[in-house]
mmCIF file of C-alpha atoms in Angstrom:
data_model
loop_
_atom_site.group_PDB
_atom_site.id
_atom_site.type_symbol
_atom_site.label_atom_id
_atom_site.label_comp_id
_atom_site.label_asym_id
_atom_site.label_seq_id
_atom_site.Cartn_x
_atom_site.Cartn_y
_atom_site.Cartn_z
ATOM 1 C CA UNK A 1 95.384 88.646 89.847
ATOM 2 C CA UNK A 2 96.981 86.687 87.016
ATOM 3 C CA UNK A 3 96.794 83.472 89.043
ATOM 4 C CA UNK A 4 92.990 83.771 89.086
ATOM 5 C CA UNK A 5 92.730 84.356 85.313
ATOM 6 C CA UNK A 6 94.136 81.404 83.341
ATOM 7 C CA UNK A 7 92.913 82.885 80.044
ATOM 8 C CA UNK A 8 95.331 85.828 80.496
ATOM 9 C CA UNK A 9 98.244 83.581 81.472
ATOM 10 C CA UNK A 10 98.493 82.323 77.906
ATOM 11 C CA UNK A 11 99.240 85.819 76.586
ATOM 12 C CA UNK A 12 100.991 87.380 79.599
ATOM 13 C CA UNK A 13 103.276 84.548 80.757
ATOM 14 C CA UNK A 14 105.694 84.898 77.865
ATOM 15 C CA UNK A 15 109.420 85.718 77.969
ATOM 16 C CA UNK A 16 109.839 89.470 77.686
ATOM 17 C CA UNK A 17 106.510 90.258 79.374
ATOM 18 C CA UNK A 18 106.558 91.686 82.927
ATOM 19 C CA UNK A 19 104.451 88.863 84.484
ATOM 20 C CA UNK A 20 106.902 86.235 83.215
ATOM 21 C CA UNK A 21 109.411 87.475 85.810
ATOM 22 C CA UNK A 22 107.188 89.086 88.419
ATOM 23 C CA UNK A 23 104.605 86.254 88.626
ATOM 24 C CA UNK A 24 107.013 83.345 88.440
ATOM 25 C CA UNK A 25 104.861 80.815 90.296
ATOM 26 C CA UNK A 26 101.752 81.602 88.251
ATOM 27 C CA UNK A 27 103.706 81.595 84.980
ATOM 28 C CA UNK A 28 105.475 78.353 85.904
ATOM 29 C CA UNK A 29 108.811 80.131 85.656
ATOM 30 C CA UNK A 30 110.304 79.325 89.057
ATOM 31 C CA UNK A 31 113.967 78.531 89.459
ATOM 32 C CA UNK A 32 113.996 75.367 91.531
ATOM 33 C CA UNK A 33 111.074 73.720 93.275
ATOM 34 C CA UNK A 34 108.424 75.673 95.159
ATOM 35 C CA UNK A 35 108.574 74.589 98.760
ATOM 36 C CA UNK A 36 106.684 75.335 101.911
ATOM 37 C CA UNK A 37 108.486 77.110 104.726
ATOM 38 C CA UNK A 38 110.548 74.677 106.797
ATOM 39 C CA UNK A 39 108.979 73.188 109.887
ATOM 40 C CA UNK A 40 111.009 73.661 113.072
ATOM 41 C CA UNK A 41 112.540 70.376 114.112
ATOM 42 C CA UNK A 42 111.918 68.363 116.044
ATOM 43 C CA UNK A 43 108.203 68.875 115.609
ATOM 44 C CA UNK A 44 106.387 67.996 118.813
ATOM 45 C CA UNK A 45 103.286 65.848 118.419
ATOM 46 C CA UNK A 46 100.089 67.869 118.416
ATOM 47 C CA UNK A 47 98.119 67.942 121.608
ATOM 48 C CA UNK A 48 94.357 67.970 121.319
ATOM 49 C CA UNK A 49 92.807 71.140 122.593
ATOM 50 C CA UNK A 50 89.342 72.594 122.527
ATOM 51 C CA UNK A 51 88.670 74.575 119.387
ATOM 52 C CA UNK A 52 87.681 78.102 120.257
ATOM 53 C CA UNK A 53 85.891 80.391 117.866
ATOM 54 C CA UNK A 54 87.669 83.632 117.056
ATOM 55 C CA UNK A 55 86.266 86.633 118.901
ATOM 56 C CA UNK A 56 83.566 88.546 117.047
ATOM 57 C CA UNK A 57 84.438 92.209 116.893
ATOM 58 C CA UNK A 58 81.876 94.790 117.934
ATOM 59 C CA UNK A 59 80.632 97.438 115.523
ATOM 60 C CA UNK A 60 83.295 100.099 115.182
ATOM 61 C CA UNK A 61 86.069 97.623 116.043
ATOM 62 C CA UNK A 62 87.058 96.038 112.729
ATOM 63 C CA UNK A 63 88.876 92.785 112.256
ATOM 64 C CA UNK A 64 91.004 93.392 109.178
ATOM 65 C CA UNK A 65 94.364 92.507 107.756
ATOM 66 C CA UNK A 66 96.908 95.303 107.999
ATOM 67 C CA UNK A 67 96.978 96.599 104.399
ATOM 68 C CA UNK A 68 100.536 97.926 104.731
ATOM 69 C CA UNK A 69 102.043 94.963 106.592
ATOM 70 C CA UNK A 70 104.579 92.690 104.939
ATOM 71 C CA UNK A 71 106.190 89.568 106.345
ATOM 72 C CA UNK A 72 108.626 86.806 105.452
ATOM 73 C CA UNK A 73 106.741 83.754 104.248
ATOM 74 C CA UNK A 74 109.815 81.783 103.165
ATOM 75 C CA UNK A 75 113.271 82.222 101.728
ATOM 76 C CA UNK A 76 111.670 82.394 98.273
ATOM 77 C CA UNK A 77 108.963 84.843 99.432
ATOM 78 C CA UNK A 78 110.742 87.276 101.772
ATOM 79 C CA UNK A 79 108.407 90.259 101.514
ATOM 80 C CA UNK A 80 104.717 89.445 101.083
ATOM 81 C CA UNK A 81 101.488 91.250 102.048
ATOM 82 C CA UNK A 82 98.446 89.733 103.717
ATOM 83 C CA UNK A 83 96.592 89.527 100.390
ATOM 84 C CA UNK A 84 99.276 87.058 99.257
ATOM 85 C CA UNK A 85 98.424 84.864 102.237
ATOM 86 C CA UNK A 86 94.671 85.296 101.714
ATOM 87 C CA UNK A 87 95.072 83.878 98.194
ATOM 88 C CA UNK A 88 96.974 80.806 99.475
ATOM 89 C CA UNK A 89 94.815 78.808 101.915
ATOM 90 C CA UNK A 90 97.348 75.963 101.845
ATOM 91 C CA UNK A 91 99.976 78.289 103.391
ATOM 92 C CA UNK A 92 97.657 79.606 106.104
ATOM 93 C CA UNK A 93 97.886 76.449 108.229
ATOM 94 C CA UNK A 94 101.597 77.039 108.763
ATOM 95 C CA UNK A 95 101.976 80.821 108.536
ATOM 96 C CA UNK A 96 98.884 81.666 110.615
ATOM 97 C CA UNK A 97 100.031 79.724 113.651
ATOM 98 C CA UNK A 98 100.220 82.175 116.593
ATOM 99 C CA UNK A 99 103.834 81.240 117.300
ATOM 100 C CA UNK A 100 105.094 81.204 113.674
ATOM 101 C CA UNK A 101 108.128 83.506 113.290
ATOM 102 C CA UNK A 102 106.591 85.269 110.261
ATOM 103 C CA UNK A 103 104.241 87.188 112.559
ATOM 104 C CA UNK A 104 101.407 86.785 110.032
ATOM 105 C CA UNK A 105 98.960 85.858 112.804
ATOM 106 C CA UNK A 106 99.144 89.369 114.255
ATOM 107 C CA UNK A 107 99.466 91.206 110.934
ATOM 108 C CA UNK A 108 96.820 89.331 108.927
ATOM 109 C CA UNK A 109 94.196 89.005 111.657
ATOM 110 C CA UNK A 110 91.213 88.418 109.378
ATOM 111 C CA UNK A 111 92.974 85.992 107.003
ATOM 112 C CA UNK A 112 94.412 84.070 109.958
ATOM 113 C CA UNK A 113 90.989 84.081 111.667
ATOM 114 C CA UNK A 114 92.378 85.699 114.801
ATOM 115 C CA UNK A 115 89.082 87.559 114.941
ATOM 116 C CA UNK A 116 85.903 87.978 112.909
ATOM 117 C CA UNK A 117 83.826 91.016 112.095
ATOM 118 C CA UNK A 118 80.517 91.281 110.333
ATOM 119 C CA UNK A 119 81.746 93.524 107.516
ATOM 120 C CA UNK A 120 82.532 91.636 104.327
ATOM 121 C CA UNK A 121 82.512 92.258 100.606
ATOM 122 C CA UNK A 122 79.676 90.640 98.656
ATOM 123 C CA UNK A 123 81.324 87.801 96.707
ATOM 124 C CA UNK A 124 78.665 88.182 93.989
ATOM 125 C CA UNK A 125 79.063 91.944 93.555
ATOM 126 C CA UNK A 126 80.188 93.071 90.123
ATOM 127 C CA UNK A 127 80.552 96.466 88.507
ATOM 128 C CA UNK A 128 82.201 98.010 85.483
ATOM 129 C CA UNK A 129 85.456 99.946 85.460
ATOM 130 C CA UNK A 130 86.469 101.377 82.102
ATOM 131 C CA UNK A 131 83.943 99.086 80.383
ATOM 132 C CA UNK A 132 85.261 95.888 81.998
ATOM 133 C CA UNK A 133 83.289 93.886 84.566
ATOM 134 C CA UNK A 134 85.200 93.744 87.868
ATOM 135 C CA UNK A 135 84.580 92.397 91.383
ATOM 136 C CA UNK A 136 85.462 93.321 94.956
ATOM 137 C CA UNK A 137 88.602 91.171 95.020
ATOM 138 C CA UNK A 138 89.916 93.028 91.968
ATOM 139 C CA UNK A 139 89.156 96.354 93.664
ATOM 140 C CA UNK A 140 90.771 95.268 96.949
ATOM 141 C CA UNK A 141 94.092 94.854 95.122
ATOM 142 C CA UNK A 142 93.957 98.317 93.536
ATOM 143 C CA UNK A 143 93.888 101.240 95.993
ATOM 144 C CA UNK A 144 94.242 103.679 93.099
ATOM 145 C CA UNK A 145 90.772 102.617 91.842
ATOM 146 C CA UNK A 146 89.249 102.639 95.328
ATOM 147 C CA UNK A 147 89.602 106.429 95.370
ATOM 148 C CA UNK A 148 87.214 106.783 92.417
ATOM 149 C CA UNK A 149 85.025 103.676 92.824
ATOM 150 C CA UNK A 150 84.365 103.695 96.583
ATOM 151 C CA UNK A 151 82.073 106.703 96.521
ATOM 152 C CA UNK A 152 78.324 106.982 97.048
ATOM 153 C CA UNK A 153 76.460 106.261 93.833
ATOM 154 C CA UNK A 154 79.104 103.908 92.412
ATOM 155 C CA UNK A 155 78.534 100.114 92.316
ATOM 156 C CA UNK A 156 81.287 99.086 94.724
ATOM 157 C CA UNK A 157 80.182 101.499 97.464
ATOM 158 C CA UNK A 158 77.534 99.069 98.767
ATOM 159 C CA UNK A 159 78.704 95.766 97.249
ATOM 160 C CA UNK A 160 82.311 96.024 98.413
ATOM 161 C CA UNK A 161 81.658 97.346 101.906
ATOM 162 C CA UNK A 162 84.844 96.007 103.456
ATOM 163 C CA UNK A 163 87.121 97.126 100.614
ATOM 164 C CA UNK A 164 85.443 100.541 100.522
ATOM 165 C CA UNK A 165 85.428 100.757 104.326
ATOM 166 C CA UNK A 166 81.686 101.399 104.203
ATOM 167 C CA UNK A 167 80.165 99.068 106.751
ATOM 168 C CA UNK A 168 76.781 100.246 107.991
ATOM 169 C CA UNK A 169 73.561 98.840 109.430
ATOM 170 C CA UNK A 170 74.966 97.577 112.707
ATOM 171 C CA UNK A 171 78.178 96.233 111.297
ATOM 172 C CA UNK A 172 81.161 98.538 111.517
ATOM 173 C CA UNK A 173 80.764 102.294 111.756
ATOM 174 C CA UNK A 174 81.302 104.295 108.593
ATOM 175 C CA UNK A 175 84.782 105.799 108.425
ATOM 176 C CA UNK A 176 86.229 107.908 105.636
ATOM 177 C CA UNK A 177 88.940 105.888 103.946
ATOM 178 C CA UNK A 178 90.319 108.773 101.915
ATOM 179 C CA UNK A 179 90.846 112.411 102.917
#
């Protein structure tokens, strides 16, 4: 969240503030260089192969990242969720390889493009929470707000269909996300 809001970094990335330690990369507070996961050696030369499109999932059969899954991205990032990978396209080339030891390909199916469904959040959707304009990405990172915002009559219910698990009209069947 902080990485996407440079105006907050100025006030939150200060010694003594929680983000200074918990968001080290964003706050430029890393000990040592930030490196990509090591490549197995020797690296065989790539062989050209036909590019296949990921399978399109039928209605009722969603293609989503596992929201509870965590995997090892590197020695520096030993316990990360799929949303971490979704926010780092430059890491996806390595970590989303089907044979990568992180297992991200099978845990983060949508981010790694293992499959595709037709249920997505509207990237232009916005709504207010406690007087502040928010978007679907913000809501996707906060399950505690999904309980109150992902209900019929609230802005995110239709705009954030994937986050609110509310895909209708021939996309994915409506399922209750919360008891």
